[in-house]
PDB file of C-alpha atoms in Angstrom:
ATOM      1  CA  UNK A   1     -59.473  -6.169 -62.959  1.00 55.00           C
ATOM      2  CA  UNK A   2     -61.172  -5.889 -59.732  1.00 55.00           C
ATOM      3  CA  UNK A   3     -60.919  -7.704 -56.568  1.00 56.00           C
ATOM      4  CA  UNK A   4     -63.796 -10.127 -56.733  1.00 64.00           C
ATOM      5  CA  UNK A   5     -62.367 -11.398 -60.267  1.00 74.00           C
ATOM      6  CA  UNK A   6     -59.261 -11.921 -59.559  1.00 77.00           C
ATOM      7  CA  UNK A   7     -59.253 -15.000 -57.362  1.00 80.00           C
ATOM      8  CA  UNK A   8     -61.938 -16.350 -60.150  1.00 85.00           C
ATOM      9  CA  UNK A   9     -59.049 -15.666 -62.779  1.00 81.00           C
ATOM     10  CA  UNK A  10     -56.362 -16.880 -60.746  1.00 85.00           C
ATOM     11  CA  UNK A  11     -58.001 -20.654 -60.175  1.00 87.00           C
ATOM     12  CA  UNK A  12     -58.938 -21.370 -64.082  1.00 87.00           C
ATOM     13  CA  UNK A  13     -55.660 -19.959 -64.902  1.00 86.00           C
ATOM     14  CA  UNK A  14     -53.635 -22.181 -62.709  1.00 88.00           C
ATOM     15  CA  UNK A  15     -56.174 -25.272 -63.311  1.00 90.00           C
ATOM     16  CA  UNK A  16     -54.992 -24.518 -66.800  1.00 89.00           C
ATOM     17  CA  UNK A  17     -51.456 -24.700 -66.194  1.00 90.00           C
ATOM     18  CA  UNK A  18     -51.740 -27.468 -64.033  1.00 91.00           C
ATOM     19  CA  UNK A  19     -53.102 -29.273 -67.293  1.00 92.00           C
ATOM     20  CA  UNK A  20     -50.443 -28.257 -69.548  1.00 92.00           C
ATOM     21  CA  UNK A  21     -47.633 -29.661 -67.256  1.00 94.00           C
ATOM     22  CA  UNK A  22     -49.645 -33.136 -66.114  1.00 95.00           C
ATOM     23  CA  UNK A  23     -49.952 -34.255 -69.557  1.00 95.00           C
ATOM     24  CA  UNK A  24     -47.267 -32.560 -71.167  1.00 95.00           C
ATOM     25  CA  UNK A  25     -44.636 -34.277 -68.304  1.00 96.00           C
ATOM     26  CA  UNK A  26     -46.616 -37.606 -68.638  1.00 97.00           C
ATOM     27  CA  UNK A  27     -46.098 -37.462 -72.794  1.00 97.00           C
ATOM     28  CA  UNK A  28     -42.252 -36.726 -71.596  1.00 97.00           C
ATOM     29  CA  UNK A  29     -41.949 -39.431 -69.618  1.00 96.00           C
ATOM     30  CA  UNK A  30     -43.033 -41.863 -71.859  1.00 96.00           C
ATOM     31  CA  UNK A  31     -41.196 -40.284 -74.842  1.00 96.00           C
ATOM     32  CA  UNK A  32     -38.504 -39.890 -73.120  1.00 95.00           C
ATOM     33  CA  UNK A  33     -37.424 -42.336 -70.994  1.00 95.00           C
ATOM     34  CA  UNK A  34     -36.876 -44.474 -73.855  1.00 95.00           C
ATOM     35  CA  UNK A  35     -35.398 -42.423 -75.458  1.00 95.00           C
ATOM     36  CA  UNK A  36     -32.876 -41.710 -72.780  1.00 94.00           C
ATOM     37  CA  UNK A  37     -32.259 -45.365 -72.617  1.00 93.00           C
ATOM     38  CA  UNK A  38     -31.326 -45.875 -76.487  1.00 93.00           C
ATOM     39  CA  UNK A  39     -29.366 -43.332 -76.212  1.00 93.00           C
ATOM     40  CA  UNK A  40     -27.432 -45.571 -73.485  1.00 91.00           C
ATOM     41  CA  UNK A  41     -28.039 -48.595 -75.109  1.00 89.00           C
ATOM     42  CA  UNK A  42     -26.532 -47.804 -78.463  1.00 91.00           C
ATOM     43  CA  UNK A  43     -23.382 -46.037 -76.919  1.00 88.00           C
ATOM     44  CA  UNK A  44     -20.405 -47.598 -77.725  1.00 83.00           C
ATOM     45  CA  UNK A  45     -19.833 -50.795 -75.685  1.00 79.00           C
ATOM     46  CA  UNK A  46     -23.847 -50.675 -74.570  1.00 78.00           C
ATOM     47  CA  UNK A  47     -26.223 -53.399 -74.479  1.00 83.00           C
ATOM     48  CA  UNK A  48     -26.765 -53.040 -78.142  1.00 87.00           C
ATOM     49  CA  UNK A  49     -23.887 -50.809 -79.354  1.00 86.00           C
ATOM     50  CA  UNK A  50     -25.374 -48.810 -82.870  1.00 89.00           C
ATOM     51  CA  UNK A  51     -22.697 -46.175 -83.472  1.00 87.00           C
ATOM     52  CA  UNK A  52     -24.300 -45.000 -86.205  1.00 91.00           C
ATOM     53  CA  UNK A  53     -27.872 -44.668 -84.363  1.00 91.00           C
ATOM     54  CA  UNK A  54     -25.864 -43.055 -81.275  1.00 90.00           C
ATOM     55  CA  UNK A  55     -25.297 -40.638 -83.847  1.00 92.00           C
ATOM     56  CA  UNK A  56     -28.395 -39.535 -85.425  1.00 93.00           C
ATOM     57  CA  UNK A  57     -30.995 -40.361 -81.690  1.00 92.00           C
ATOM     58  CA  UNK A  58     -27.735 -37.571 -79.911  1.00 92.00           C
ATOM     59  CA  UNK A  59     -28.136 -35.035 -83.622  1.00 93.00           C
ATOM     60  CA  UNK A  60     -32.226 -35.109 -82.633  1.00 92.00           C
ATOM     61  CA  UNK A  61     -31.159 -34.733 -79.110  1.00 93.00           C
ATOM     62  CA  UNK A  62     -29.062 -31.702 -79.359  1.00 92.00           C
ATOM     63  CA  UNK A  63     -30.723 -29.389 -81.746  1.00 90.00           C
ATOM     64  CA  UNK A  64     -34.365 -30.028 -80.115  1.00 88.00           C
ATOM     65  CA  UNK A  65     -32.403 -28.851 -76.948  1.00 87.00           C
ATOM     66  CA  UNK A  66     -30.854 -25.871 -79.044  1.00 88.00           C
ATOM     67  CA  UNK A  67     -34.378 -24.524 -79.936  1.00 86.00           C
ATOM     68  CA  UNK A  68     -35.191 -21.476 -77.823  1.00 86.00           C
ATOM     69  CA  UNK A  69     -38.524 -22.451 -76.512  1.00 87.00           C
ATOM     70  CA  UNK A  70     -40.758 -19.823 -78.391  1.00 85.00           C
ATOM     71  CA  UNK A  71     -39.426 -20.159 -81.681  1.00 88.00           C
ATOM     72  CA  UNK A  72     -39.666 -23.643 -81.061  1.00 89.00           C
ATOM     73  CA  UNK A  73     -43.946 -23.049 -80.618  1.00 88.00           C
ATOM     74  CA  UNK A  74     -44.097 -20.770 -83.229  1.00 87.00           C
ATOM     75  CA  UNK A  75     -41.990 -23.140 -86.064  1.00 89.00           C
ATOM     76  CA  UNK A  76     -44.350 -25.892 -85.150  1.00 90.00           C
ATOM     77  CA  UNK A  77     -47.915 -24.480 -85.048  1.00 89.00           C
ATOM     78  CA  UNK A  78     -48.638 -26.097 -88.451  1.00 91.00           C
ATOM     79  CA  UNK A  79     -47.487 -29.626 -86.627  1.00 93.00           C
ATOM     80  CA  UNK A  80     -49.920 -28.694 -83.636  1.00 90.00           C
ATOM     81  CA  UNK A  81     -52.900 -27.736 -85.458  1.00 91.00           C
ATOM     82  CA  UNK A  82     -52.552 -31.060 -87.612  1.00 93.00           C
ATOM     83  CA  UNK A  83     -52.603 -32.793 -84.253  1.00 91.00           C
ATOM     84  CA  UNK A  84     -55.168 -30.940 -82.283  1.00 89.00           C
ATOM     85  CA  UNK A  85     -57.457 -28.650 -84.851  1.00 88.00           C
ATOM     86  CA  UNK A  86     -56.013 -25.418 -83.271  1.00 85.00           C
ATOM     87  CA  UNK A  87     -53.067 -23.577 -82.424  1.00 81.00           C
ATOM     88  CA  UNK A  88     -54.422 -21.608 -79.352  1.00 83.00           C
ATOM     89  CA  UNK A  89     -55.685 -22.727 -76.118  1.00 84.00           C
ATOM     90  CA  UNK A  90     -54.671 -25.368 -73.360  1.00 87.00           C
ATOM     91  CA  UNK A  91     -54.480 -28.502 -75.343  1.00 89.00           C
ATOM     92  CA  UNK A  92     -52.453 -26.951 -78.400  1.00 89.00           C
ATOM     93  CA  UNK A  93     -49.613 -25.453 -75.735  1.00 90.00           C
ATOM     94  CA  UNK A  94     -49.142 -29.452 -74.787  1.00 92.00           C
ATOM     95  CA  UNK A  95     -47.762 -30.096 -77.929  1.00 93.00           C
ATOM     96  CA  UNK A  96     -44.479 -27.865 -78.154  1.00 92.00           C
ATOM     97  CA  UNK A  97     -44.191 -27.890 -74.328  1.00 94.00           C
ATOM     98  CA  UNK A  98     -43.958 -32.605 -74.648  1.00 95.00           C
ATOM     99  CA  UNK A  99     -41.885 -31.831 -78.468  1.00 94.00           C
ATOM    100  CA  UNK A 100     -39.695 -29.078 -75.822  1.00 93.00           C
ATOM    101  CA  UNK A 101     -39.257 -31.055 -72.481  1.00 95.00           C
ATOM    102  CA  UNK A 102     -38.451 -34.468 -74.280  1.00 96.00           C
ATOM    103  CA  UNK A 103     -35.171 -34.310 -75.382  1.00 95.00           C
ATOM    104  CA  UNK A 104     -34.310 -32.220 -72.275  1.00 94.00           C
ATOM    105  CA  UNK A 105     -35.376 -35.355 -70.092  1.00 96.00           C
ATOM    106  CA  UNK A 106     -33.761 -37.687 -72.395  1.00 95.00           C
ATOM    107  CA  UNK A 107     -30.504 -36.460 -71.748  1.00 94.00           C
ATOM    108  CA  UNK A 108     -31.157 -36.642 -67.846  1.00 95.00           C
ATOM    109  CA  UNK A 109     -32.317 -39.896 -68.310  1.00 95.00           C
ATOM    110  CA  UNK A 110     -28.674 -40.667 -69.853  1.00 93.00           C
ATOM    111  CA  UNK A 111     -27.084 -39.695 -67.123  1.00 93.00           C
ATOM    112  CA  UNK A 112     -28.852 -40.737 -64.471  1.00 93.00           C
ATOM    113  CA  UNK A 113     -28.291 -44.042 -66.794  1.00 92.00           C
ATOM    114  CA  UNK A 114     -24.320 -43.758 -66.709  1.00 89.00           C
ATOM    115  CA  UNK A 115     -24.321 -43.344 -63.362  1.00 86.00           C
ATOM    116  CA  UNK A 116     -25.032 -47.208 -63.081  1.00 83.00           C
ATOM    117  CA  UNK A 117     -21.946 -48.654 -61.882  1.00 83.00           C
ATOM    118  CA  UNK A 118     -21.005 -51.316 -64.911  1.00 82.00           C
ATOM    119  CA  UNK A 119     -20.131 -54.156 -62.763  1.00 83.00           C
ATOM    120  CA  UNK A 120     -23.913 -54.309 -61.672  1.00 83.00           C
ATOM    121  CA  UNK A 121     -25.120 -54.304 -65.183  1.00 82.00           C
ATOM    122  CA  UNK A 122     -22.120 -57.522 -66.173  1.00 78.00           C
ATOM    123  CA  UNK A 123     -23.021 -59.436 -63.205  1.00 85.00           C
ATOM    124  CA  UNK A 124     -26.789 -59.432 -64.104  1.00 81.00           C
ATOM    125  CA  UNK A 125     -25.177 -59.933 -67.838  1.00 79.00           C
ATOM    126  CA  UNK A 126     -23.357 -62.968 -66.376  1.00 81.00           C
ATOM    127  CA  UNK A 127     -26.213 -64.488 -64.563  1.00 84.00           C
ATOM    128  CA  UNK A 128     -27.657 -64.682 -67.964  1.00 79.00           C
ATOM    129  CA  UNK A 129     -30.163 -61.593 -68.219  1.00 76.00           C
ATOM    130  CA  UNK A 130     -31.628 -60.979 -71.378  1.00 82.00           C
ATOM    131  CA  UNK A 131     -31.026 -57.425 -72.412  1.00 82.00           C
ATOM    132  CA  UNK A 132     -34.714 -56.043 -72.052  1.00 85.00           C
ATOM    133  CA  UNK A 133     -34.517 -57.553 -68.145  1.00 87.00           C
ATOM    134  CA  UNK A 134     -30.801 -55.492 -67.678  1.00 86.00           C
ATOM    135  CA  UNK A 135     -33.199 -52.766 -68.063  1.00 87.00           C
ATOM    136  CA  UNK A 136     -36.385 -53.210 -66.684  1.00 86.00           C
ATOM    137  CA  UNK A 137     -34.361 -54.911 -63.528  1.00 87.00           C
ATOM    138  CA  UNK A 138     -30.816 -53.764 -63.285  1.00 86.00           C
ATOM    139  CA  UNK A 139     -30.321 -50.119 -64.973  1.00 89.00           C
ATOM    140  CA  UNK A 140     -33.821 -48.086 -64.156  1.00 89.00           C
ATOM    141  CA  UNK A 141     -34.701 -49.482 -60.960  1.00 90.00           C
ATOM    142  CA  UNK A 142     -30.721 -48.427 -59.967  1.00 89.00           C
ATOM    143  CA  UNK A 143     -31.264 -44.672 -61.532  1.00 90.00           C
ATOM    144  CA  UNK A 144     -34.172 -44.213 -60.540  1.00 92.00           C
ATOM    145  CA  UNK A 145     -33.637 -41.697 -57.583  1.00 92.00           C
ATOM    146  CA  UNK A 146     -31.335 -39.980 -61.002  1.00 93.00           C
ATOM    147  CA  UNK A 147     -34.568 -40.387 -62.722  1.00 94.00           C
ATOM    148  CA  UNK A 148     -36.518 -38.743 -60.852  1.00 95.00           C
ATOM    149  CA  UNK A 149     -34.522 -35.795 -59.903  1.00 94.00           C
ATOM    150  CA  UNK A 150     -34.328 -35.257 -63.765  1.00 95.00           C
ATOM    151  CA  UNK A 151     -38.290 -35.696 -63.904  1.00 96.00           C
ATOM    152  CA  UNK A 152     -38.168 -33.196 -61.164  1.00 96.00           C
ATOM    153  CA  UNK A 153     -36.497 -30.681 -63.154  1.00 95.00           C
ATOM    154  CA  UNK A 154     -38.083 -31.647 -66.046  1.00 96.00           C
ATOM    155  CA  UNK A 155     -41.349 -30.637 -64.444  1.00 96.00           C
ATOM    156  CA  UNK A 156     -40.081 -27.305 -62.971  1.00 94.00           C
ATOM    157  CA  UNK A 157     -38.565 -26.382 -66.909  1.00 94.00           C
ATOM    158  CA  UNK A 158     -42.296 -27.516 -68.450  1.00 94.00           C
ATOM    159  CA  UNK A 159     -43.835 -24.764 -65.536  1.00 92.00           C
ATOM    160  CA  UNK A 160     -41.791 -22.225 -67.034  1.00 88.00           C
ATOM    161  CA  UNK A 161     -42.373 -23.007 -70.613  1.00 89.00           C
ATOM    162  CA  UNK A 162     -46.241 -23.413 -69.940  1.00 88.00           C
ATOM    163  CA  UNK A 163     -45.445 -19.366 -68.502  1.00 84.00           C
ATOM    164  CA  UNK A 164     -44.235 -18.691 -72.086  1.00 82.00           C
ATOM    165  CA  UNK A 165     -46.980 -20.659 -73.804  1.00 80.00           C
ATOM    166  CA  UNK A 166     -49.295 -17.650 -72.516  1.00 74.00           C
ATOM    167  CA  UNK A 167     -47.389 -15.753 -75.497  1.00 68.00           C
ATOM    168  CA  UNK A 168     -49.336 -17.094 -77.957  1.00 69.00           C
ATOM    169  CA  UNK A 169     -52.508 -17.720 -76.588  1.00 71.00           C
ATOM    170  CA  UNK A 170     -51.535 -20.949 -74.897  1.00 72.00           C
ATOM    171  CA  UNK A 171     -53.778 -20.066 -71.858  1.00 78.00           C
ATOM    172  CA  UNK A 172     -52.985 -20.564 -67.880  1.00 83.00           C
ATOM    173  CA  UNK A 173     -50.717 -18.473 -65.694  1.00 84.00           C
ATOM    174  CA  UNK A 174     -48.602 -16.930 -68.493  1.00 82.00           C
ATOM    175  CA  UNK A 175     -51.802 -15.587 -70.216  1.00 80.00           C
ATOM    176  CA  UNK A 176     -53.003 -14.344 -66.989  1.00 83.00           C
ATOM    177  CA  UNK A 177     -49.975 -12.301 -66.184  1.00 81.00           C
ATOM    178  CA  UNK A 178     -49.455 -11.054 -69.951  1.00 79.00           C
ATOM    179  CA  UNK A 179     -53.314 -10.032 -70.758  1.00 78.00           C
ATOM    180  CA  UNK A 180     -53.897  -8.476 -67.300  1.00 76.00           C
ATOM    181  CA  UNK A 181     -51.015  -8.288 -65.279  1.00 72.00           C
ATOM    182  CA  UNK A 182     -48.765  -6.859 -68.684  1.00 69.00           C
ATOM    183  CA  UNK A 183     -50.848  -5.831 -71.406  1.00 69.00           C
ATOM    184  CA  UNK A 184     -53.454  -3.878 -69.218  1.00 71.00           C
ATOM    185  CA  UNK A 185     -50.282  -2.526 -66.487  1.00 74.00           C
ATOM    186  CA  UNK A 186     -52.316  -4.194 -63.776  1.00 72.00           C
ATOM    187  CA  UNK A 187     -49.592  -4.429 -60.962  1.00 82.00           C
ATOM    188  CA  UNK A 188     -51.517  -6.654 -58.600  1.00 83.00           C
ATOM    189  CA  UNK A 189     -52.781  -9.229 -61.056  1.00 82.00           C
ATOM    190  CA  UNK A 190     -48.682  -9.508 -62.700  1.00 84.00           C
ATOM    191  CA  UNK A 191     -46.856  -9.624 -58.212  1.00 86.00           C
ATOM    192  CA  UNK A 192     -49.841 -12.199 -57.620  1.00 87.00           C
ATOM    193  CA  UNK A 193     -49.165 -14.448 -60.662  1.00 87.00           C
ATOM    194  CA  UNK A 194     -45.420 -14.476 -60.259  1.00 86.00           C
ATOM    195  CA  UNK A 195     -45.708 -15.074 -56.772  1.00 89.00           C
ATOM    196  CA  UNK A 196     -48.089 -18.613 -57.181  1.00 89.00           C
ATOM    197  CA  UNK A 197     -45.584 -19.279 -59.775  1.00 88.00           C
ATOM    198  CA  UNK A 198     -43.032 -19.610 -57.696  1.00 90.00           C
ATOM    199  CA  UNK A 199     -44.998 -21.121 -54.435  1.00 91.00           C
ATOM    200  CA  UNK A 200     -45.713 -23.377 -57.486  1.00 90.00           C
ATOM    201  CA  UNK A 201     -42.351 -24.389 -58.624  1.00 92.00           C
ATOM    202  CA  UNK A 202     -40.730 -24.358 -54.424  1.00 94.00           C
ATOM    203  CA  UNK A 203     -43.756 -27.031 -53.985  1.00 94.00           C
ATOM    204  CA  UNK A 204     -42.627 -29.576 -56.829  1.00 94.00           C
ATOM    205  CA  UNK A 205     -39.019 -29.187 -56.370  1.00 94.00           C
ATOM    206  CA  UNK A 206     -39.342 -29.839 -52.637  1.00 95.00           C
ATOM    207  CA  UNK A 207     -41.780 -32.794 -53.589  1.00 94.00           C
ATOM    208  CA  UNK A 208     -39.222 -34.252 -56.290  1.00 93.00           C
ATOM    209  CA  UNK A 209     -35.754 -33.963 -53.861  1.00 92.00           C
ATOM    210  CA  UNK A 210     -38.142 -35.667 -50.988  1.00 93.00           C
ATOM    211  CA  UNK A 211     -38.632 -38.781 -53.174  1.00 92.00           C
ATOM    212  CA  UNK A 212     -35.023 -38.569 -55.336  1.00 89.00           C
ATOM    213  CA  UNK A 213     -33.715 -38.902 -51.023  1.00 89.00           C
ATOM    214  CA  UNK A 214     -35.516 -41.792 -50.084  1.00 88.00           C
ATOM    215  CA  UNK A 215     -35.090 -43.965 -52.694  1.00 85.00           C
ATOM    216  CA  UNK A 216     -31.748 -42.925 -52.416  1.00 79.00           C
ATOM    217  CA  UNK A 217     -31.907 -44.646 -49.065  1.00 60.00           C
ATOM    218  CA  UNK A 218     -33.966 -47.207 -49.904  1.00 58.00           C
TER     219      UNK A 218
END
């Protein structure tokens, strides 16, 4: 790849990576947050104790977390085609990215919620707060720093997943690194892509850490 083509290719690949990570992170938040809440609420001594439900949800989450992302991408190709109409490209990559990240984020949500002091929850219940109100007004606000930290870790993981998605034509920086850096032995493209990914990860992690610290000191 010539020096004139590289900046344009990098800009396009970065935009595709940003699109994949943004939408998959948003969907992961929408799906993973309530799943994490349910893992805590249905546990013994939780807001709605249901050990059988907890066992099923826990098993689903554990299976989802145990699958390597590259295996998950290939395994759900029929589902990806059903949802998006294709198995290649940026939009198609959002499906496995989301399914791979939801179980991961749900466990982080569970951990953050378990860090909320039991006395705070019991005080809210003693004042007559409903279960929904306890979750919305007590659990989630108290666990917010941990939730932000968990979301930050998830986004960083999604950036790494999105790079792997390039292996099956998912687009983005991973696709650029594989097609031009690896397959065409273009060391410059490989180095620039790796450096760009590292910079993006560092920026996301630093911003997430800053927000989490601000929330913990409010």
